[in-house]
């Protein structure tokens, strides 16, 4: 199969969870992009896999059509097709993947299956040419919490990951416990504006001053204990409700303290990574990257150390197909493509990701800033 010429339009398809999305990207520029969020899940308090898969099936044709008309091009102008192959919900993934396969085969177009979390990383390069290696990256979504260090695209050093719940999952579960709607992240952020962190005290997990980079878990996260601590505190406050101060009145302060605890942990770990690697350029990605408190706290922590934060605009931080098309475009340019035997994999391995060796010293400690922008 021929390779797409560099800069020719690539169609991206995303269907790993509850967003049905298509995009046409050409030379890093978004020509057309449609994201259809499925709100059918709201009343269940979480994504129902079967409903998600059926909705993708119903919507995908129309989403792609709308994308083409936005881009002002047709299928005959495309040079390749990229699709999320995993990780995600298997039924949901299969809908997008089989659609992309059929479309590519019927038109003789090269096909490429991409990793959803690597695509979140590439979302940044749609908006800033400076968002490129070397960098430290924090990817925070509903299913993953990953802290990476990269000297080049495609080769990633895994510094840390969550030991239990992902950051977005913790937001969603705590929101549910506090009686808030799904998805929980934006709800917690909204309610927190009326509250104040510090009125209640929650733990900042795995962030002790005694930790050292030689500990294998120095950059790791854990949100399950924080989630339980929040639930216990909520139960205590519910029991204290006396008709004068109801539990609902305490939710804003509780939500604000929970959000602060998550943000403190994420910012703390990113700053450890910056110091350890000597790399002050930080890329953010995933749905939790929409959180305004996380963005502003991280931006100012980096600024005070001469670093810089790259965070996608809210639309490109959450699940979308432009990031998929962008990554596919990049990987096509390396001569890569998938065969028609490509399959969806709900736990697809992040390509090029290798866990850090805690016995090796970071660059930042020995020689200061080795992260020289190229
Ligand atoms: O990347 P994403 O759209 O889908 C996955 O790949 O999982 O991330 C979804 C997650 C959900 O857990 C959602 O609650 C969270 O991102 N999220 C937020 C915010 N907006 C979305 N978390 C915190 N604050 C937000 N504003
Ligand atoms: Zn995602």
Short mmCIF file of C-alpha atoms and ligand atoms in Angstrom, two decimals:
data_model
loop_
_atom_site.label_atom_id
_atom_site.label_comp_id
_atom_site.label_asym_id
_atom_site.label_seq_id
_atom_site.Cartn_x
_atom_site.Cartn_y
_atom_site.Cartn_z
CA UNK A 1 0.00 0.00 0.00
CA UNK A 2 1.33 3.46 -0.90
CA UNK A 3 2.16 6.00 1.82
CA UNK A 4 0.20 9.25 2.04
CA UNK A 5 2.18 12.26 0.79
CA UNK A 6 3.32 14.53 3.63
CA UNK A 7 0.79 17.29 4.30
CA UNK A 8 -2.08 15.50 2.51
CA UNK A 9 -5.38 15.27 4.44
CA UNK A 10 -5.77 12.42 6.92
CA UNK A 11 -9.14 11.36 8.34
CA UNK A 12 -9.18 10.51 12.06
CA UNK A 13 -11.85 8.48 13.85
CA UNK A 14 -12.30 8.32 17.64
CA UNK A 15 -14.84 6.06 19.39
CA UNK A 16 -13.04 4.64 22.43
CA UNK A 17 -15.54 5.87 25.03
CA UNK A 18 -18.61 8.10 24.80
CA UNK A 19 -17.54 10.67 22.20
CA UNK A 20 -18.18 9.93 18.52
CA UNK A 21 -15.70 12.05 16.64
CA UNK A 22 -14.18 12.52 13.18
CA UNK A 23 -11.61 15.01 11.93
CA UNK A 24 -9.61 15.89 8.84
CA UNK A 25 -6.11 17.14 9.57
CA UNK A 26 -3.59 18.28 6.99
CA UNK A 27 -0.01 19.21 7.88
CA UNK A 28 -1.01 19.66 11.53
CA UNK A 29 -3.91 21.93 10.59
CA UNK A 30 -7.48 20.97 11.44
CA UNK A 31 -9.68 21.33 8.34
CA UNK A 32 -12.83 19.78 9.81
CA UNK A 33 -13.67 18.38 13.23
CA UNK A 34 -16.92 17.11 14.74
CA UNK A 35 -17.34 15.74 18.27
CA UNK A 36 -20.67 14.31 19.34
CA UNK A 37 -20.85 13.68 23.09
CA UNK A 38 -23.35 11.05 24.10
CA UNK A 39 -25.46 12.34 26.96
CA UNK A 40 -27.54 9.14 27.16
CA UNK A 41 -25.17 7.95 29.91
CA UNK A 42 -25.89 10.77 32.32
CA UNK A 43 -28.90 9.19 33.94
CA UNK A 44 -26.86 6.04 34.69
CA UNK A 45 -24.08 7.99 36.42
CA UNK A 46 -21.39 6.53 34.14
CA UNK A 47 -20.73 5.22 30.64
CA UNK A 48 -22.81 2.15 29.74
CA UNK A 49 -20.62 0.25 27.23
CA UNK A 50 -23.47 -1.26 25.22
CA UNK A 51 -25.24 2.08 24.86
CA UNK A 52 -21.95 3.73 23.83
CA UNK A 53 -21.26 1.16 21.09
CA UNK A 54 -24.79 1.40 19.67
CA UNK A 55 -24.70 5.20 19.68
CA UNK A 56 -21.36 5.22 17.79
CA UNK A 57 -22.89 2.91 15.21
CA UNK A 58 -25.89 5.18 14.75
CA UNK A 59 -23.92 8.44 14.63
CA UNK A 60 -20.63 7.77 12.91
CA UNK A 61 -21.75 8.14 9.27
CA UNK A 62 -23.36 11.51 9.96
CA UNK A 63 -20.38 12.70 12.03
CA UNK A 64 -17.96 11.87 9.20
CA UNK A 65 -20.21 13.50 6.63
CA UNK A 66 -20.43 16.70 8.67
CA UNK A 67 -16.64 16.65 9.05
CA UNK A 68 -16.14 16.46 5.27
CA UNK A 69 -18.52 19.31 4.62
CA UNK A 70 -16.77 21.43 7.28
CA UNK A 71 -13.40 20.64 5.70
CA UNK A 72 -14.72 21.39 2.22
CA UNK A 73 -13.23 18.17 0.86
CA UNK A 74 -14.51 14.71 -0.01
CA UNK A 75 -13.26 11.16 0.61
CA UNK A 76 -11.42 11.27 -2.74
CA UNK A 77 -9.10 14.02 -1.37
CA UNK A 78 -7.87 11.90 1.55
CA UNK A 79 -4.43 10.37 1.78
CA UNK A 80 -4.98 8.07 4.77
CA UNK A 81 -7.18 7.04 7.67
CA UNK A 82 -6.20 6.95 11.37
CA UNK A 83 -8.34 5.34 14.04
CA UNK A 84 -8.11 4.74 17.79
CA UNK A 85 -7.35 1.02 18.23
CA UNK A 86 -7.20 1.14 22.05
CA UNK A 87 -7.27 1.39 24.98
CA UNK A 88 -10.98 1.88 25.64
CA UNK A 89 -14.29 0.05 25.70
CA UNK A 90 -14.06 -2.91 23.35
CA UNK A 91 -17.53 -2.57 21.80
CA UNK A 92 -17.10 1.17 21.30
CA UNK A 93 -13.60 0.76 19.83
CA UNK A 94 -14.77 -1.94 17.43
CA UNK A 95 -17.38 0.33 15.87
CA UNK A 96 -14.85 3.02 14.92
CA UNK A 97 -12.16 0.55 13.97
CA UNK A 98 -14.36 -1.52 11.66
CA UNK A 99 -15.81 1.59 10.11
CA UNK A 100 -12.29 2.92 9.41
CA UNK A 101 -11.13 -0.41 8.03
CA UNK A 102 -14.07 -0.71 5.65
CA UNK A 103 -13.70 2.90 4.53
CA UNK A 104 -9.93 2.58 3.95
CA UNK A 105 -10.27 -0.74 2.13
CA UNK A 106 -13.08 0.46 -0.13
CA UNK A 107 -11.03 3.51 -1.20
CA UNK A 108 -7.61 1.90 -1.26
CA UNK A 109 -6.36 4.24 1.46
CA UNK A 110 -3.59 3.44 3.96
CA UNK A 111 -4.90 2.73 7.47
CA UNK A 112 -3.26 3.31 10.84
CA UNK A 113 -4.44 2.20 14.30
CA UNK A 114 -3.24 4.56 17.04
CA UNK A 115 -3.03 4.55 20.83
CA UNK A 116 -5.60 6.79 22.50
CA UNK A 117 -3.25 8.16 25.18
CA UNK A 118 -0.45 8.90 22.71
CA UNK A 119 -3.09 10.79 20.71
CA UNK A 120 -3.89 12.89 23.82
CA UNK A 121 -0.21 13.82 23.89
CA UNK A 122 -0.29 14.86 20.22
CA UNK A 123 -3.34 17.09 20.79
CA UNK A 124 -0.86 19.74 21.95
CA UNK A 125 0.95 19.81 18.62
CA UNK A 126 -2.27 20.92 16.88
CA UNK A 127 -2.13 24.22 18.70
CA UNK A 128 1.52 24.96 19.25
CA UNK A 129 4.58 24.08 17.24
CA UNK A 130 6.61 24.51 20.44
CA UNK A 131 4.79 21.58 22.05
CA UNK A 132 7.42 19.07 21.01
CA UNK A 133 10.19 17.03 22.64
CA UNK A 134 12.05 17.22 24.88
CA UNK A 135 9.23 17.43 27.42
CA UNK A 136 7.63 16.10 30.55
CA UNK A 137 3.98 15.12 30.02
CA UNK A 138 1.08 14.53 32.36
CA UNK A 139 -1.79 12.57 30.78
CA UNK A 140 -4.87 12.53 32.96
CA UNK A 141 -8.08 10.94 31.75
CA UNK A 142 -10.93 8.77 32.97
CA UNK A 143 -8.87 5.59 32.60
CA UNK A 144 -5.22 6.67 32.89
CA UNK A 145 -2.83 8.84 34.87
CA UNK A 146 0.61 8.84 33.25
CA UNK A 147 3.70 10.94 33.88
CA UNK A 148 6.22 10.73 31.03
CA UNK A 149 9.51 12.15 29.96
CA UNK A 150 10.34 12.25 26.24
CA UNK A 151 13.47 13.26 24.38
CA UNK A 152 11.81 12.49 21.06
CA UNK A 153 8.35 11.59 19.74
CA UNK A 154 7.67 7.87 19.93
CA UNK A 155 10.19 7.11 22.69
CA UNK A 156 8.73 7.73 26.12
CA UNK A 157 10.15 7.15 29.56
CA UNK A 158 7.35 6.25 31.97
CA UNK A 159 8.16 8.06 35.20
CA UNK A 160 4.96 7.29 37.07
CA UNK A 161 1.40 6.07 36.79
CA UNK A 162 -1.53 5.46 39.07
CA UNK A 163 -1.48 2.43 41.31
CA UNK A 164 -5.28 2.27 41.45
CA UNK A 165 -7.89 4.77 40.23
CA UNK A 166 -7.15 7.23 37.45
CA UNK A 167 -7.48 10.93 38.31
CA UNK A 168 -10.64 11.34 36.19
CA UNK A 169 -12.11 8.18 37.68
CA UNK A 170 -11.58 9.61 41.17
CA UNK A 171 -13.35 12.84 40.13
CA UNK A 172 -16.26 10.80 38.71
CA UNK A 173 -16.60 8.50 41.73
CA UNK A 174 -16.33 11.27 44.31
CA UNK A 175 -18.85 13.38 42.38
CA UNK A 176 -21.27 10.50 42.45
CA UNK A 177 -20.80 10.10 46.22
CA UNK A 178 -21.49 13.82 46.66
CA UNK A 179 -24.70 13.54 44.66
CA UNK A 180 -23.33 15.34 41.60
CA UNK A 181 -23.98 14.46 37.95
CA UNK A 182 -21.80 12.53 35.48
CA UNK A 183 -19.18 13.31 34.24
CA UNK A 184 -17.97 14.26 37.69
CA UNK A 185 -14.87 16.31 36.87
CA UNK A 186 -16.62 19.37 35.47
CA UNK A 187 -19.30 19.12 38.18
CA UNK A 188 -16.73 19.10 40.98
CA UNK A 189 -14.97 22.04 39.38
CA UNK A 190 -18.26 23.96 39.07
CA UNK A 191 -19.44 23.28 42.65
CA UNK A 192 -15.96 24.00 44.07
CA UNK A 193 -16.23 27.62 42.93
CA UNK A 194 -18.76 28.13 45.71
CA UNK A 195 -16.56 26.38 48.27
CA UNK A 196 -13.19 26.77 49.86
CA UNK A 197 -10.39 24.25 50.15
CA UNK A 198 -8.97 23.85 53.66
CA UNK A 199 -12.29 23.93 55.55
CA UNK A 200 -11.95 20.14 55.64
CA UNK A 201 -8.71 18.20 55.48
CA UNK A 202 -8.05 15.41 53.02
CA UNK A 203 -4.75 13.57 52.36
CA UNK A 204 -2.30 14.38 49.55
CA UNK A 205 -1.42 10.82 48.53
CA UNK A 206 2.16 9.70 47.86
CA UNK A 207 3.57 13.17 48.35
CA UNK A 208 5.77 12.90 51.40
CA UNK A 209 8.82 15.13 51.73
CA UNK A 210 10.83 12.03 52.67
CA UNK A 211 10.37 10.42 49.23
CA UNK A 212 13.43 10.12 47.04
CA UNK A 213 13.88 9.61 43.27
CA UNK A 214 15.55 6.29 44.10
CA UNK A 215 12.14 5.02 45.27
CA UNK A 216 10.46 3.21 42.36
CA UNK A 217 7.16 4.91 43.32
CA UNK A 218 8.59 8.45 43.55
CA UNK A 219 6.50 9.62 40.57
CA UNK A 220 3.51 7.30 41.05
CA UNK A 221 -0.04 8.30 41.99
CA UNK A 222 -2.79 6.77 44.08
CA UNK A 223 -6.30 8.18 44.28
CA UNK A 224 -8.23 5.33 45.82
CA UNK A 225 -7.34 6.25 49.43
CA UNK A 226 -8.27 9.89 48.79
CA UNK A 227 -11.58 8.75 47.32
CA UNK A 228 -12.28 6.62 50.42
CA UNK A 229 -11.24 9.44 52.78
CA UNK A 230 -13.67 11.76 50.96
CA UNK A 231 -16.46 9.18 51.20
CA UNK A 232 -15.84 8.70 54.94
CA UNK A 233 -15.87 12.44 55.53
CA UNK A 234 -19.07 12.72 53.50
CA UNK A 235 -20.70 10.01 55.65
CA UNK A 236 -19.61 11.85 58.82
CA UNK A 237 -21.05 15.13 57.52
CA UNK A 238 -24.28 13.44 56.46
CA UNK A 239 -24.69 12.08 59.97
CA UNK A 240 -24.13 15.59 61.37
CA UNK A 241 -26.83 17.19 59.18
CA UNK A 242 -29.29 18.76 61.59
CA UNK A 243 -31.91 20.49 59.51
CA UNK A 244 -30.12 23.79 59.92
CA UNK A 245 -26.98 22.88 57.96
CA UNK A 246 -27.76 20.15 55.44
CA UNK A 247 -25.16 17.89 53.81
CA UNK A 248 -25.72 19.65 50.44
CA UNK A 249 -24.54 22.89 52.05
CA UNK A 250 -21.20 21.30 52.87
CA UNK A 251 -20.66 19.79 49.42
CA UNK A 252 -18.94 22.86 47.88
CA UNK A 253 -16.24 22.94 50.61
CA UNK A 254 -15.81 19.20 50.45
CA UNK A 255 -15.57 19.22 46.64
CA UNK A 256 -13.11 22.14 46.76
CA UNK A 257 -10.85 20.31 49.22
CA UNK A 258 -10.99 17.12 47.13
CA UNK A 259 -10.13 19.04 43.95
CA UNK A 260 -7.29 20.80 45.74
CA UNK A 261 -5.92 17.47 47.00
CA UNK A 262 -5.90 16.01 43.47
CA UNK A 263 -4.34 19.15 42.00
CA UNK A 264 -1.68 19.35 44.76
CA UNK A 265 -0.74 15.75 44.01
CA UNK A 266 -0.62 16.17 40.24
CA UNK A 267 1.32 19.45 40.41
CA UNK A 268 3.68 18.01 43.06
CA UNK A 269 4.52 15.00 40.91
CA UNK A 270 4.99 17.07 37.74
CA UNK A 271 7.37 19.40 39.58
CA UNK A 272 9.32 16.38 40.83
CA UNK A 273 9.59 15.23 37.20
CA UNK A 274 10.73 18.69 36.08
CA UNK A 275 13.42 18.82 38.72
CA UNK A 276 14.54 15.27 38.15
CA UNK A 277 14.71 15.53 34.36
CA UNK A 278 15.87 19.14 34.13
CA UNK A 279 13.08 19.60 31.60
CA UNK A 280 10.77 22.55 32.18
CA UNK A 281 8.61 22.13 29.11
CA UNK A 282 5.45 20.34 30.23
CA UNK A 283 2.64 18.99 28.06
CA UNK A 284 -0.77 18.27 29.55
CA UNK A 285 -3.44 16.02 28.04
CA UNK A 286 -6.64 14.08 28.71
CA UNK A 287 -10.08 15.12 29.98
CA UNK A 288 -8.84 16.21 33.43
CA UNK A 289 -6.57 18.70 31.64
CA UNK A 290 -9.74 20.77 31.17
CA UNK A 291 -9.68 21.56 34.88
CA UNK A 292 -8.98 25.27 35.29
CA UNK A 293 -7.47 24.98 38.77
CA UNK A 294 -5.02 22.32 37.57
CA UNK A 295 -4.04 24.40 34.56
CA UNK A 296 -3.46 27.64 36.44
CA UNK A 297 -1.67 26.01 39.39
CA UNK A 298 0.62 24.06 37.07
CA UNK A 299 1.29 27.09 34.86
CA UNK A 300 2.32 29.25 37.81
CA UNK A 301 4.42 26.52 39.46
CA UNK A 302 6.30 26.12 36.16
CA UNK A 303 6.63 29.82 35.57
CA UNK A 304 8.31 30.29 38.94
CA UNK A 305 10.97 27.76 37.81
CA UNK A 306 11.41 29.17 34.31
CA UNK A 307 9.36 26.36 32.75
CA UNK A 308 6.37 26.49 30.44
CA UNK A 309 3.05 24.68 30.30
CA UNK A 310 1.40 23.52 27.08
CA UNK A 311 -2.22 22.54 27.62
CA UNK A 312 -4.69 21.88 24.81
CA UNK A 313 -7.78 24.06 24.61
CA UNK A 314 -10.66 22.34 26.47
CA UNK A 315 -12.18 20.89 23.28
CA UNK A 316 -8.89 19.24 22.29
CA UNK A 317 -8.05 18.10 25.84
CA UNK A 318 -11.04 15.74 26.02
CA UNK A 319 -11.66 12.86 23.61
CA UNK A 320 -11.58 13.99 19.99
CA UNK A 321 -10.57 12.76 16.54
CA UNK A 322 -8.27 15.65 15.58
CA UNK A 323 -5.62 14.31 17.95
CA UNK A 324 -6.05 10.86 16.36
CA UNK A 325 -5.62 12.25 12.84
CA UNK A 326 -2.60 14.29 13.95
CA UNK A 327 -0.86 11.26 15.45
CA UNK A 328 -1.74 9.13 12.40
CA UNK A 329 -0.32 11.84 10.16
CA UNK A 330 2.92 11.79 12.13
CA UNK A 331 3.21 8.00 12.11
CA UNK A 332 2.36 7.80 8.38
CA UNK A 333 5.26 10.20 7.82
CA UNK A 334 7.56 7.63 9.43
CA UNK A 335 6.39 5.03 6.91
CA UNK A 336 4.14 3.18 9.34
CA UNK A 337 0.75 1.70 8.54
CA UNK A 338 -1.55 -1.06 9.80
CA UNK A 339 -2.79 -4.10 7.91
CA UNK A 340 -6.45 -4.97 7.51
CA UNK A 341 -5.94 -7.51 10.30
CA UNK A 342 -5.78 -4.54 12.73
CA UNK A 343 -7.89 -5.29 15.78
CA UNK A 344 -9.22 -3.24 18.68
CA UNK A 345 -7.44 -3.87 21.96
CA UNK A 346 -9.08 -2.56 25.17
CA UNK A 347 -5.72 -2.64 26.96
CA UNK A 348 -3.43 -1.69 24.08
CA UNK A 349 0.17 -1.10 25.18
CA UNK A 350 1.46 2.48 24.82
CA UNK A 351 3.99 2.29 21.94
CA UNK A 352 7.57 3.14 22.84
CA UNK A 353 6.84 3.50 26.56
CA UNK A 354 9.55 2.14 28.84
CA UNK A 355 9.50 2.39 32.63
CA UNK A 356 12.25 4.50 34.18
CA UNK A 357 15.08 2.70 35.94
CA UNK A 358 15.10 4.17 39.48
CA UNK A 359 18.80 3.30 39.80
CA UNK A 360 19.71 5.79 37.09
CA UNK A 361 20.01 9.45 38.10
CA UNK A 362 17.87 12.13 36.48
CA UNK A 363 19.51 14.71 34.23
CA UNK A 364 18.32 17.67 36.26
CA UNK A 365 20.18 16.74 39.41
CA UNK A 366 23.64 16.45 37.87
CA UNK A 367 23.88 19.18 35.25
CA UNK A 368 20.94 21.52 35.65
CA UNK A 369 18.91 22.21 32.51
CA UNK A 370 19.60 19.55 29.90
CA UNK A 371 16.23 20.14 28.32
CA UNK A 372 17.30 22.38 25.50
CA UNK A 373 14.49 23.19 23.11
CA UNK A 374 15.41 22.21 19.56
O1 LIG B 1 -9.83 11.94 28.13
P1 LIG B 1 -11.26 11.86 28.48
O2 LIG B 1 -12.22 12.79 27.79
O3 LIG B 1 -11.79 10.40 28.28
C1 LIG B 1 -10.98 9.30 28.60
O4 LIG B 1 -10.08 8.98 27.80
O5 LIG B 1 -11.20 8.77 29.71
O6 LIG B 1 -11.36 12.09 30.07
C2 LIG B 1 -12.58 11.99 30.73
C3 LIG B 1 -12.37 12.33 32.19
C4 LIG B 1 -13.61 12.08 33.05
O7 LIG B 1 -13.22 11.31 34.16
C5 LIG B 1 -14.03 13.49 33.44
O8 LIG B 1 -14.67 13.57 34.71
C6 LIG B 1 -12.72 14.22 33.46
O9 LIG B 1 -12.03 13.71 32.33
N1 LIG B 1 -12.88 15.66 33.34
C7 LIG B 1 -12.52 16.54 34.30
C8 LIG B 1 -12.93 17.82 33.87
N2 LIG B 1 -13.51 17.68 32.63
C9 LIG B 1 -13.47 16.35 32.33
N3 LIG B 1 -11.90 16.35 35.48
C10 LIG B 1 -11.67 17.45 36.26
N4 LIG B 1 -12.05 18.68 35.92
C11 LIG B 1 -12.67 18.93 34.73
N5 LIG B 1 -13.05 20.16 34.41
ZN1 LIG B 2 -9.29 10.18 26.47
#
